[in-house]
mmCIF file of C-alpha atoms and ligand atoms in Angstrom:
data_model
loop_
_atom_site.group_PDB
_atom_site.id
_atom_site.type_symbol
_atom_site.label_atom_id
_atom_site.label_comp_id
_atom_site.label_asym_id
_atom_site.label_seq_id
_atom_site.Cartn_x
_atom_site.Cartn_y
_atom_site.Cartn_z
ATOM 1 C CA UNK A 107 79.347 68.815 202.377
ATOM 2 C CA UNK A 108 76.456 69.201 200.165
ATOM 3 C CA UNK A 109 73.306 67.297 200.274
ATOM 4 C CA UNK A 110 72.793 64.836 197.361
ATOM 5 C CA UNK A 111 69.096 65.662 196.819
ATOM 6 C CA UNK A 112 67.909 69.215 198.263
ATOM 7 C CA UNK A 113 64.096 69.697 197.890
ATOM 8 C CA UNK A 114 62.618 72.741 198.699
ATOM 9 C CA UNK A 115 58.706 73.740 199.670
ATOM 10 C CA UNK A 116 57.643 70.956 196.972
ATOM 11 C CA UNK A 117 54.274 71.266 196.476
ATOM 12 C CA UNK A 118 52.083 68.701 194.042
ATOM 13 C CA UNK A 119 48.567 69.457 193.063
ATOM 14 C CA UNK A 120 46.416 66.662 190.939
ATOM 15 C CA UNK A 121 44.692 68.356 188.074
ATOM 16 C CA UNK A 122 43.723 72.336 187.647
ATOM 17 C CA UNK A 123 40.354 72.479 188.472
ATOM 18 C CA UNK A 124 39.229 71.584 192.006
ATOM 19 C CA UNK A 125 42.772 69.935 192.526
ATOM 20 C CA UNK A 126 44.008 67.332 194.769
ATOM 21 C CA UNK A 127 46.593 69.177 196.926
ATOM 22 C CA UNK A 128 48.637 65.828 197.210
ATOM 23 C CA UNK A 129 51.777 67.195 198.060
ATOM 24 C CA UNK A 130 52.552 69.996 199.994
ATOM 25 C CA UNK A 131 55.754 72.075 200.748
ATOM 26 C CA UNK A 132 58.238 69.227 201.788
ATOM 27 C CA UNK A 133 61.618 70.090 202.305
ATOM 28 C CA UNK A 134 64.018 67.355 202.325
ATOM 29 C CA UNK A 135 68.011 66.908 201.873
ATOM 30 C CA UNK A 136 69.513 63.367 201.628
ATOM 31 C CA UNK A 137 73.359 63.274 201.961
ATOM 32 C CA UNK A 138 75.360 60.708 199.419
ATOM 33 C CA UNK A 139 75.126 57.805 200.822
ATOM 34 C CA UNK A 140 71.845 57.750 203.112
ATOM 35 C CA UNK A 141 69.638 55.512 203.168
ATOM 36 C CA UNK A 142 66.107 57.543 203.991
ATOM 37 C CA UNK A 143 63.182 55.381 204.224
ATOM 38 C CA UNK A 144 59.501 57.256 203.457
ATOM 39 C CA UNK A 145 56.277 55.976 205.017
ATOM 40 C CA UNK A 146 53.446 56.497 205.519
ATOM 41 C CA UNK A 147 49.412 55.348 205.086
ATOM 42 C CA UNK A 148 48.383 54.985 201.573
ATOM 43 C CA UNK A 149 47.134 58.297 199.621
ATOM 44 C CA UNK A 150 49.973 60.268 202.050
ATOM 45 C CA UNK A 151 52.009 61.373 198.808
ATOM 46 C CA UNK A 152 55.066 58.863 198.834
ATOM 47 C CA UNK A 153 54.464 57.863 195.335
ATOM 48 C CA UNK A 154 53.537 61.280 193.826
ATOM 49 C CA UNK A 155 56.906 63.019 195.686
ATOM 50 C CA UNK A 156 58.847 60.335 194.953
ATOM 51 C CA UNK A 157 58.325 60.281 191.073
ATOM 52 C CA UNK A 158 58.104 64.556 191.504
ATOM 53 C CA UNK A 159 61.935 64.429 193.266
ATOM 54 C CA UNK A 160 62.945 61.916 189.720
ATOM 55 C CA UNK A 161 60.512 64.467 187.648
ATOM 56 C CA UNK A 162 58.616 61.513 186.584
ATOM 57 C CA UNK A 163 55.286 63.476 187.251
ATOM 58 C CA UNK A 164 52.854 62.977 184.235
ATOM 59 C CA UNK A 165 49.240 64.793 184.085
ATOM 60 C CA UNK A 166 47.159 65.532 186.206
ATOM 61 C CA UNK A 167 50.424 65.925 188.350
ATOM 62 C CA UNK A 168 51.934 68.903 188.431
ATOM 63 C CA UNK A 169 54.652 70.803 190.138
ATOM 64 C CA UNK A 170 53.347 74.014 191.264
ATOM 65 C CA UNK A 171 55.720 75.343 193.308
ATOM 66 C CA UNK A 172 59.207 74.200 195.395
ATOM 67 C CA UNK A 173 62.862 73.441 193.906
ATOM 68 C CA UNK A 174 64.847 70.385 193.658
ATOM 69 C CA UNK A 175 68.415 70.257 193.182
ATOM 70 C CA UNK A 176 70.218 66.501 192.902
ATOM 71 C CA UNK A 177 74.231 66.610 191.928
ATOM 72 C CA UNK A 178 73.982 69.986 191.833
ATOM 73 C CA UNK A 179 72.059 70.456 188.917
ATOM 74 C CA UNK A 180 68.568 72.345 188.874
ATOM 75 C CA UNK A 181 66.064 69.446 188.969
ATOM 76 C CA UNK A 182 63.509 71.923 187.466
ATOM 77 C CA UNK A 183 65.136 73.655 184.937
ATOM 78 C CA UNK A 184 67.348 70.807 183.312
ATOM 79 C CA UNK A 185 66.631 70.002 179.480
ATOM 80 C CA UNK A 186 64.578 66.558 178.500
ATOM 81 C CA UNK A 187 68.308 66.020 177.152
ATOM 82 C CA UNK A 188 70.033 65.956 179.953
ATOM 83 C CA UNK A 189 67.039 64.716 182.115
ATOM 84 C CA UNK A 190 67.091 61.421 180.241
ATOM 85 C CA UNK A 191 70.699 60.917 180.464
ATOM 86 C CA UNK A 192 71.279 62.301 184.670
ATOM 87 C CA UNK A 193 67.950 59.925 184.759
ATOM 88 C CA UNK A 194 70.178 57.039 184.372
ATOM 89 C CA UNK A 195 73.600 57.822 185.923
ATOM 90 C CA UNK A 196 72.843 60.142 187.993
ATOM 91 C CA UNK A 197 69.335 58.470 189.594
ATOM 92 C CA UNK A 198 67.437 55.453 189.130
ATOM 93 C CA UNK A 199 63.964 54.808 189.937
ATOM 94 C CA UNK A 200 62.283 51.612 191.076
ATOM 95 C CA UNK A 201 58.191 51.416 190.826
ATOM 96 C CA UNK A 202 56.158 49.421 192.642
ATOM 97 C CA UNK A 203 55.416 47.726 188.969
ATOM 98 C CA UNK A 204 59.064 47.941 188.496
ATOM 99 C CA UNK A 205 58.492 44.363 186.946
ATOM 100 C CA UNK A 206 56.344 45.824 184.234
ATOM 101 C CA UNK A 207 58.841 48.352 183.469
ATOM 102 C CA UNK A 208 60.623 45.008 181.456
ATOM 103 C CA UNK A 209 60.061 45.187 177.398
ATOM 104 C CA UNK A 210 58.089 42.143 176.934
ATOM 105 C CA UNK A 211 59.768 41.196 173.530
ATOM 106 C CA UNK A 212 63.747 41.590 174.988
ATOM 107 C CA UNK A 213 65.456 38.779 176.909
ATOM 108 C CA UNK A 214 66.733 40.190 179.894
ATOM 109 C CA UNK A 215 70.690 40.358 178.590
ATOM 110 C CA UNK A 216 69.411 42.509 175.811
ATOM 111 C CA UNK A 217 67.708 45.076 177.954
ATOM 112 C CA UNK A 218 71.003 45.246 180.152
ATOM 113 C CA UNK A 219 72.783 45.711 176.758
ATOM 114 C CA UNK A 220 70.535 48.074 176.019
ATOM 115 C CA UNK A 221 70.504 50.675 178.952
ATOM 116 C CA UNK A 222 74.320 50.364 179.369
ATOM 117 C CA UNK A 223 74.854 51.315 175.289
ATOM 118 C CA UNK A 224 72.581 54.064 175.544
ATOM 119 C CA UNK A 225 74.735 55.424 177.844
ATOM 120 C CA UNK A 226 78.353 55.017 176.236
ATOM 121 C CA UNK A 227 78.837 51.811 177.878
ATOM 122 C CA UNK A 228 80.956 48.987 175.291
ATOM 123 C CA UNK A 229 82.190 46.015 174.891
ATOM 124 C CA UNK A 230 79.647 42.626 175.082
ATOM 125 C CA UNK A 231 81.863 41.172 177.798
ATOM 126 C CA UNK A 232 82.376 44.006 180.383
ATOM 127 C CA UNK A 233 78.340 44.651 179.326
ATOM 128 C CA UNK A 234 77.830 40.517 180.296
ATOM 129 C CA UNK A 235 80.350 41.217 183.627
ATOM 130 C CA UNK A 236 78.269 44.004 184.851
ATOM 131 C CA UNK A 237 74.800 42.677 184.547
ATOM 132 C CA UNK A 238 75.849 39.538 186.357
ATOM 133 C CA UNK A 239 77.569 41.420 189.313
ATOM 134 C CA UNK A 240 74.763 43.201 190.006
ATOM 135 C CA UNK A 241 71.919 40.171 189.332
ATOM 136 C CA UNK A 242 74.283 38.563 191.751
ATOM 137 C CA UNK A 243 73.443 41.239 193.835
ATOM 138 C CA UNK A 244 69.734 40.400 194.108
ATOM 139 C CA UNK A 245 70.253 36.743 194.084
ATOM 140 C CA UNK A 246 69.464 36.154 190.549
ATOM 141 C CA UNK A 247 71.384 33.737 188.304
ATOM 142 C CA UNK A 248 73.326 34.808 185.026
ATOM 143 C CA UNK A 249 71.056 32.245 183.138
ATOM 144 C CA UNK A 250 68.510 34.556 182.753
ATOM 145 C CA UNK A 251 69.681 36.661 180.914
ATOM 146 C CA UNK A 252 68.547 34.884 177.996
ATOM 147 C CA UNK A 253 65.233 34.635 179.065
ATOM 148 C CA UNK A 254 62.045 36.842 178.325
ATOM 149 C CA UNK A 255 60.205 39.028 181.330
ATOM 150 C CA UNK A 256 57.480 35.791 180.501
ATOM 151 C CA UNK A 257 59.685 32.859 181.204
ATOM 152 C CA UNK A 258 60.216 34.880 184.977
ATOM 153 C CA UNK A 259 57.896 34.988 187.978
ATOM 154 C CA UNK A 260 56.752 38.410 189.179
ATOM 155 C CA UNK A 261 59.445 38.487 192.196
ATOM 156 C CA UNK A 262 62.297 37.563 189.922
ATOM 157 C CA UNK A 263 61.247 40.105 187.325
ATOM 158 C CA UNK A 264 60.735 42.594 190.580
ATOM 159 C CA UNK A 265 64.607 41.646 191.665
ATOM 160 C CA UNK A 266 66.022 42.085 187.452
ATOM 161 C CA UNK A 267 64.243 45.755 187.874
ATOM 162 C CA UNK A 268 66.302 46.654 190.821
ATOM 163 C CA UNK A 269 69.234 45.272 189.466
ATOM 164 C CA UNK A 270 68.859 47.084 185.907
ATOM 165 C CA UNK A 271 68.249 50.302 188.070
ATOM 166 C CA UNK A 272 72.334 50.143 189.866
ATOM 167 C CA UNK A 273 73.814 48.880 186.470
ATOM 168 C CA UNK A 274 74.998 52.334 185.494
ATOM 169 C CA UNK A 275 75.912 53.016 189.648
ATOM 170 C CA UNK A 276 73.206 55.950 189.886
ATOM 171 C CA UNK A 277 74.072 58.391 192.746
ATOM 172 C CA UNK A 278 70.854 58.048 194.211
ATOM 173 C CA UNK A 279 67.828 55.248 194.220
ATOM 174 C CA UNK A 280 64.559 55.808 194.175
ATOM 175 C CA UNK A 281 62.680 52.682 195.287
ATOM 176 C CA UNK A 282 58.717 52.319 195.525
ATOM 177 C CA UNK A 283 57.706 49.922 197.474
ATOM 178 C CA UNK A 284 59.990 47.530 195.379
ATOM 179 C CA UNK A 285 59.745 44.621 197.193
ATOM 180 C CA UNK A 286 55.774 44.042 197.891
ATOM 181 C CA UNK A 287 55.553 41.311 195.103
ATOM 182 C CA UNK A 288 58.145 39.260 197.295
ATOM 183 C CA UNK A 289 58.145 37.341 200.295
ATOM 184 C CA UNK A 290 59.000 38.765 203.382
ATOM 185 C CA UNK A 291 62.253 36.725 203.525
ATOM 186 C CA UNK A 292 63.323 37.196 199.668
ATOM 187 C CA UNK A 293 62.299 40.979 200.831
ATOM 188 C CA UNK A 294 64.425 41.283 203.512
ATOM 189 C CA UNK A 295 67.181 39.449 201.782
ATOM 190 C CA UNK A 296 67.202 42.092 199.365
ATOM 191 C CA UNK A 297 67.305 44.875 201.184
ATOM 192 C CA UNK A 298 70.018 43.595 203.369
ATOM 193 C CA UNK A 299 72.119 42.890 199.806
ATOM 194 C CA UNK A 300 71.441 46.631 198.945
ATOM 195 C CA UNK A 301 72.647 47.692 202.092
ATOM 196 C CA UNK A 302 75.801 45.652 201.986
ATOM 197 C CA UNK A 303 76.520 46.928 198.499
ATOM 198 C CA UNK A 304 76.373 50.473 199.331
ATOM 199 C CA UNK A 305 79.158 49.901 201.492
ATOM 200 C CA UNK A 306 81.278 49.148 198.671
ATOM 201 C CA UNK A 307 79.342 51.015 195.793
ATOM 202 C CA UNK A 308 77.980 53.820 197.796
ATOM 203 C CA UNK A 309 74.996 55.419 196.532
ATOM 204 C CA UNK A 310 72.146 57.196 198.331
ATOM 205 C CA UNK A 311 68.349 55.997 198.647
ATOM 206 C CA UNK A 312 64.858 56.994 199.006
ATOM 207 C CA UNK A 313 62.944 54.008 199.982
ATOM 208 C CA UNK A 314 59.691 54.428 200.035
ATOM 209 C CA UNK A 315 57.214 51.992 202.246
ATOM 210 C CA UNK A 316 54.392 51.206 203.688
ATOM 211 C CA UNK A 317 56.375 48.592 206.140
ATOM 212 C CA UNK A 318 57.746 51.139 209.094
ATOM 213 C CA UNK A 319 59.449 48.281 210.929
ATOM 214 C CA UNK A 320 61.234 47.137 208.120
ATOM 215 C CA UNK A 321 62.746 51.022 207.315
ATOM 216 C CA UNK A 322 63.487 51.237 210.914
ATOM 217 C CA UNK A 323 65.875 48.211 210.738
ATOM 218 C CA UNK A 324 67.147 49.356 207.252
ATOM 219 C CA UNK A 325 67.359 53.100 206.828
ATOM 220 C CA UNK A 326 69.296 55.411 208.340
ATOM 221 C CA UNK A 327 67.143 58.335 208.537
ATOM 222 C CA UNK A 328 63.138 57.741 208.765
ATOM 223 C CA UNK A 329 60.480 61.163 207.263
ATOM 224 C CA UNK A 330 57.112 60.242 207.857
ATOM 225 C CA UNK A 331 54.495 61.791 205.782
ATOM 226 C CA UNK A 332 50.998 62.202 206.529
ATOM 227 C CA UNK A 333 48.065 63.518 204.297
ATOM 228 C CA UNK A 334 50.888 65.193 202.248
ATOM 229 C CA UNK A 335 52.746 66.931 204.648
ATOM 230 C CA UNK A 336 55.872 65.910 206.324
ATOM 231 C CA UNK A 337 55.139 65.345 209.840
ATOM 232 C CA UNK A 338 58.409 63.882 211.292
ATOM 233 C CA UNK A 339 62.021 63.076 210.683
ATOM 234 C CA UNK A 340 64.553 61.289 212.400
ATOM 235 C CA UNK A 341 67.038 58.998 213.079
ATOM 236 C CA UNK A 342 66.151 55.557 212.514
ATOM 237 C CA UNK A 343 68.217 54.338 215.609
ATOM 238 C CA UNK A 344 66.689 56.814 217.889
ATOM 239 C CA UNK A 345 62.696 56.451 216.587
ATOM 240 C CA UNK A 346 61.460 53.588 217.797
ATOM 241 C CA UNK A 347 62.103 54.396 221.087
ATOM 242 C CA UNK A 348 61.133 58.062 220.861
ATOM 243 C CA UNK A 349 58.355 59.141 217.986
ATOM 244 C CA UNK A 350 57.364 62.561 218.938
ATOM 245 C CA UNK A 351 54.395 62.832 216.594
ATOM 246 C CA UNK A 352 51.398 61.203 217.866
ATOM 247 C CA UNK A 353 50.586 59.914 214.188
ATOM 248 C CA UNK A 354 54.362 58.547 214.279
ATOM 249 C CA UNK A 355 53.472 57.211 217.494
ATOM 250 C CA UNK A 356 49.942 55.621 216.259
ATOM 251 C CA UNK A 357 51.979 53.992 213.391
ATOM 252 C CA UNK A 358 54.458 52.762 216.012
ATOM 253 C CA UNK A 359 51.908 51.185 218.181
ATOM 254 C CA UNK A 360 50.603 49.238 214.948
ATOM 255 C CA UNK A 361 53.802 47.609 214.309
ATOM 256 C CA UNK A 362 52.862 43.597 214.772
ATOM 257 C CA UNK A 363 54.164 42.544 218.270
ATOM 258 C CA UNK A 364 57.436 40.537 217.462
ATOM 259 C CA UNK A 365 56.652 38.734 220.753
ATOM 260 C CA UNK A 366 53.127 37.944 218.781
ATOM 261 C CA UNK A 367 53.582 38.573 215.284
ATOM 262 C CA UNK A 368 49.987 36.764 213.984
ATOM 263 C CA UNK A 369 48.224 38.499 217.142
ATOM 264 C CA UNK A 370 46.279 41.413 216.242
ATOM 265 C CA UNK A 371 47.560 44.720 216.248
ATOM 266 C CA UNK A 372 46.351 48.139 216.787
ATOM 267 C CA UNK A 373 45.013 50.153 213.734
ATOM 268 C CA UNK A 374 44.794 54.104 213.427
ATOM 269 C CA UNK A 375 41.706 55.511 214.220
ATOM 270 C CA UNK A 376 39.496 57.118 211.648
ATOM 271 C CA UNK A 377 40.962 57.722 208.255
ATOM 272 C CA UNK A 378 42.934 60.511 206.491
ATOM 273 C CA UNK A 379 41.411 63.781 205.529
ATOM 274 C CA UNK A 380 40.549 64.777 201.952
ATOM 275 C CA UNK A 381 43.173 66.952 200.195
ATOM 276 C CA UNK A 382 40.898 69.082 197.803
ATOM 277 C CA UNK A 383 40.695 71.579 200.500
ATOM 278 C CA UNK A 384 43.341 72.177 203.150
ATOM 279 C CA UNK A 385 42.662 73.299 206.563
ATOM 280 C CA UNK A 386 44.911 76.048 208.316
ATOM 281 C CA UNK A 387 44.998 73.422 210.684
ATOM 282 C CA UNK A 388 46.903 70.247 211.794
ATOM 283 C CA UNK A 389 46.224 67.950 209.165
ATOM 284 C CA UNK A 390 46.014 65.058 211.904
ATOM 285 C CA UNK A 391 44.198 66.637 214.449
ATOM 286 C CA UNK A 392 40.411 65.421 213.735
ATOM 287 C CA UNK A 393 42.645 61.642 214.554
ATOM 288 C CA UNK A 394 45.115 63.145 217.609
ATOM 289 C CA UNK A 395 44.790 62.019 220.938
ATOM 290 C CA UNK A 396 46.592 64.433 222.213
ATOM 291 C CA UNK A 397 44.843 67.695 220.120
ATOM 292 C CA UNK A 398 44.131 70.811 221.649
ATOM 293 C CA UNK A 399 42.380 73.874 220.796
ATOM 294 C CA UNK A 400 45.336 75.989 219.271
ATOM 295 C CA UNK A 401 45.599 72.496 216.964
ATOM 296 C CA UNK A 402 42.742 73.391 215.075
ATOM 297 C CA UNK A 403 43.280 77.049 214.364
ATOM 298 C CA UNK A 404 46.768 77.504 213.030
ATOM 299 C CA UNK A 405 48.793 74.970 210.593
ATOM 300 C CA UNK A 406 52.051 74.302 212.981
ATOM 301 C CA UNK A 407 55.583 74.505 211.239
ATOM 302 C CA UNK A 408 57.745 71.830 210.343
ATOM 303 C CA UNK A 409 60.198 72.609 213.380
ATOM 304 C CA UNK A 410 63.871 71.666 213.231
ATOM 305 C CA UNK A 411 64.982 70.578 216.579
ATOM 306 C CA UNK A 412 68.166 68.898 217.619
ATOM 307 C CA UNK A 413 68.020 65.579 216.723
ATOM 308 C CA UNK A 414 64.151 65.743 214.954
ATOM 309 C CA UNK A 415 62.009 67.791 212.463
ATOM 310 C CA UNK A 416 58.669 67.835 213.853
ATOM 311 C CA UNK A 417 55.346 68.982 212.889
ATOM 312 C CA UNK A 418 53.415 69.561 216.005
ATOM 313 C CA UNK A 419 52.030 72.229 218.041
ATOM 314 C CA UNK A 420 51.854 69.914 221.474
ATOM 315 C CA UNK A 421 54.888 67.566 221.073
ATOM 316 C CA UNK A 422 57.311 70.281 220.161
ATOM 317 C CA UNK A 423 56.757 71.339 223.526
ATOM 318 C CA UNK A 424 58.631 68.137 224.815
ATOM 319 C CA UNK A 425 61.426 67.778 222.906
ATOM 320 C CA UNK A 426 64.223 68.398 225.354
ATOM 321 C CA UNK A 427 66.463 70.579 223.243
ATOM 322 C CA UNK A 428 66.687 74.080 221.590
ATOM 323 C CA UNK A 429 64.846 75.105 218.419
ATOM 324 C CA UNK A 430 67.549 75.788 215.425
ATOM 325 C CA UNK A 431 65.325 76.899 212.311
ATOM 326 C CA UNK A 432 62.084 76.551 211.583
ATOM 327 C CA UNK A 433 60.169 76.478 208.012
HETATM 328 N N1 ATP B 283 45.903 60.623 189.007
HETATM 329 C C1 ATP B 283 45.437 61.146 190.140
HETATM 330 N N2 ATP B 283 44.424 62.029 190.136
HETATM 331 C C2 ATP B 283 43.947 62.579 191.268
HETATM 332 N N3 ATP B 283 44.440 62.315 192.491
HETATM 333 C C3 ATP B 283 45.451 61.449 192.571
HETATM 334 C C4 ATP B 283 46.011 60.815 191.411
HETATM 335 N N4 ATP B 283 47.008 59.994 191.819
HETATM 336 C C5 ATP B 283 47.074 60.124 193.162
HETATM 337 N N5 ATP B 283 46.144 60.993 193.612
HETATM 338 C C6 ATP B 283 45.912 61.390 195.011
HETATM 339 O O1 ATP B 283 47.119 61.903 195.540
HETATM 340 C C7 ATP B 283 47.295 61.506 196.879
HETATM 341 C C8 ATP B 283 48.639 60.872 197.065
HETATM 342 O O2 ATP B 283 48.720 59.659 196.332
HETATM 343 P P1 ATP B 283 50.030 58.772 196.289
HETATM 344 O O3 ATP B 283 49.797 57.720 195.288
HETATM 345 O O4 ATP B 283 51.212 59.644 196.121
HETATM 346 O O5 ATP B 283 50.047 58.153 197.764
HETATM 347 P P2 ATP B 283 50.986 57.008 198.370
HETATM 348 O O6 ATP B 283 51.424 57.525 199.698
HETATM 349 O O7 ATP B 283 52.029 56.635 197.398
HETATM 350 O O8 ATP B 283 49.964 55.810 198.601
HETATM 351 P P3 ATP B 283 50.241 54.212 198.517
HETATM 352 O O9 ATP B 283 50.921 53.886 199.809
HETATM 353 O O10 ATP B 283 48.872 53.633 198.431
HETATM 354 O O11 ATP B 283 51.093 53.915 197.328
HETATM 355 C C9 ATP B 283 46.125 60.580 197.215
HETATM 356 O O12 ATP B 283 45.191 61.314 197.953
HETATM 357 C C10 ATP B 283 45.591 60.182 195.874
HETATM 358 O O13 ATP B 283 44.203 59.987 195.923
HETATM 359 MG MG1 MG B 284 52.485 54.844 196.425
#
C-alpha cells in the first residue's frame, strides 16, 4: 500500500539573504491511518515542516528543495484551486492558535455551516448533525453553537478548532501543539477521544509536540527532530525502552519521573546550534556524550535499520540488525 503523505529531502530556508536553514532534507511517509507524533526542543522545525507538508508556508519561508505527495497528488505542483479544496477534505490543520483561527463576528454553528457549504455539503439539519457529532467528540456541548468565539474560554475555543478541522473527515490531521491551552487532563481526554474516533473514522495524523511522554502513550510511530534534521524514528511501543540517539535518549531522561512527577528532572545540556550556517557535521555533537572524532567531520546519514531510522555515526553501530537503505 501507498503511504498517505510521502515527503521527500524537504528542505526549508527562512528568508534569501543570510537564511535560516530551518528545515533540512526530511524524508517522511505516514501510512492512512497512523498516528505519528513529532517532537522535539523548540526552534527544531516542527512548526515550519508541519505547515510546509499542508503548504501553509508564508514568507520568509520557503520551499527550496524536496517533494511532497499526500493522496497521491503532487503537493508542490497542485493549483491554489485545488489546494484550497484537498486543504479541507483531503487534510486539516490544527495551530497552536487554532483558537484564533475562529471569525470573531460568526457564532460557532455558522462557521460549521460555513466550511461544510463551501465544500458541497447541504441541508441545515445533516449540517446541525455533523457539527454536534464531532463537538461531541471533544466534549463540547451542541449549545454552543450559537455562541460567539467571545462568549468561549480559550480551551473550549481550542477543542471547537479541532472539531471544525474532522467535520469534512480529512484523510490526514495536522495538529500543532493543539492542546497546550488545556489542562493536562482535558488534554489527555482529548487525545484519547481522537484516538478512539480514528478507530471508527480512520484518518491519519501528524501530531506535533513538545510533550514526548504524552506521544509515546498516544502515537504509533515517534520522528524526533533536532536542529532541523530528523534524527530518529521509531515505534512508539519499542522507544521508551530503546532510544538509540543520544539526543532521543537526553529527551528521554527528562521525562518527569512518574514515581516523582513534581521532583526535578534532568534538562539537556547546552542549547541548540544556530541554523544560518550548517556544519558538515553532527548537528548534536557540540551536546553528545557519546561524540567522537569522526562526529565532527562528516554529516552522518539518516540510516534505515530494521525497526529504526537513525541519524548517528556511534549508535548505528549498536543497533543489532542489518542496514536496508540509507539516504
Ligand atoms: N519568520 C521567521 N524568520 C526567521 N526564522 C524563523 C522564522 N520562523 C521560525 N524561524 C526559525 O526556524 C527554526 C524553526 O522554527 P519552528 O517554529 O519551526 O520550530 P518549532 O520546533 O516549531 O519550535 P516550537 O516548539 O517552539 O514551536 C527556528 O530556528 C526559528 O528561529
Ligand atoms: Mg512550533
Amino acid at each position: 500500500m501507498n503511504p498517505l503523505v510521502t515527503v521527500e529531502n524537504l528542505s526549508i530556508d527562512y528568508g534569501r539573504q543570510n537564511p535560516v536553514h530551518a528545515v533540512r532534507n526530511v524524508s517522511l511517509t505516514i501510512q492512512e491511518d497512523e498516528f505519528v507524533g513529532l517532537v522535539g526542543e523548540s526552534g527544531c522545525g516542527k512548526s515550519t515542516l508541519g505547515f510546509a507538508i499542508a503548504r501553509l508556508e508564508r514568507p520568509p519561508a520557503q520551499i527550496v528543495s524536496g517533494r511532497i505527495q499526500i493522496a497521491g497528488q503532487d503537493w508542490m505542483t497542485l493549483s491554489p484551486e485545488k489546494m484550497r479544496q484537498a486543504r479541507w477534505d483531503t487534510l486539516a490543520v490544527v495551530l497552536q492558535s487554532g483558537m484564533n483561527a475562529l471569525n470573531p463576528i460568526m457564532t460557532i454553528g455558522a462557521q460549521f455551516h460555513d466550511v461544510m457549504e463551501q465544500h458541497g455539503k447541504t441541508g441545515r439539519a445533516a449540517i446541525e448533525q455533523r457539527a454536534v457529532e464531532v463537538l461531541d467528540m471533544v466534549q463540547i456541548r451542541p449549545e454552543v453553537l450559537r455562541r460567539y468565539p467571545h462568549e468561549l474560554s480559550g480551551g473550549m475555543k481550542q477543542r471547537i478548532a479541532i472539531a471544525l478541522s474532522l467535520v469534512l473527515n480529512p484523510k490526514l490531521v495536522i495538529m500543532d501543539e493543539p492542546t497546550t491551552a488545556l489542562d493536562m487532563v482535558v488534554q489527555r481526554q482529548i487525545l484519547e477521544n481522537l484516538k478512539a474516533l480514528r478507530r471508527q473514522q480512520p484518518f491519519a495524523m501528524l501530531f506535533i509536540s513538545h510533550d514526548l511522554g504524552l506521544v509515546l502513550e498516544l502515537a504509533d510511530e515517534v520522528v524526533v527532530m533536532y536542529a532541523g534534521e530528523i534524527v530518529e524514528r521509531q515505534r512508539s511501543r519499542t522507544m521508551l525502552d530503546q532510544a538509540w540517539h543520544p539526543y532521543t535518549q537526553a529527551l528521554i531522561r527528562s521525562l518527569p519521573d512518574p514515581e516523582n512527577p513534581k521532583g526535578s528532572y534532568a534538562g539537556i545540556p547546552g542549547s541548540p546550534p544556530d541554523l544560518h550556517t550548517i556544519p558538515n557535521a553532527c548537528m548534536y555533537a557540540p551536546r553528545c556524550p557519546l561524540v567522537q572524532e569522526a562526529c565532527k567531520s562528516s554529516l552522518p546519514p539518516l540510516e534505515s535499520l530494521a525497526d529504526v531510522d537513525l541519524r548517528c555515526l556511534v549508535m548505528q553501530e549498536e543497533v543489532p540488525h542489518v542496514v536496508k537503505t540509507s539516504t
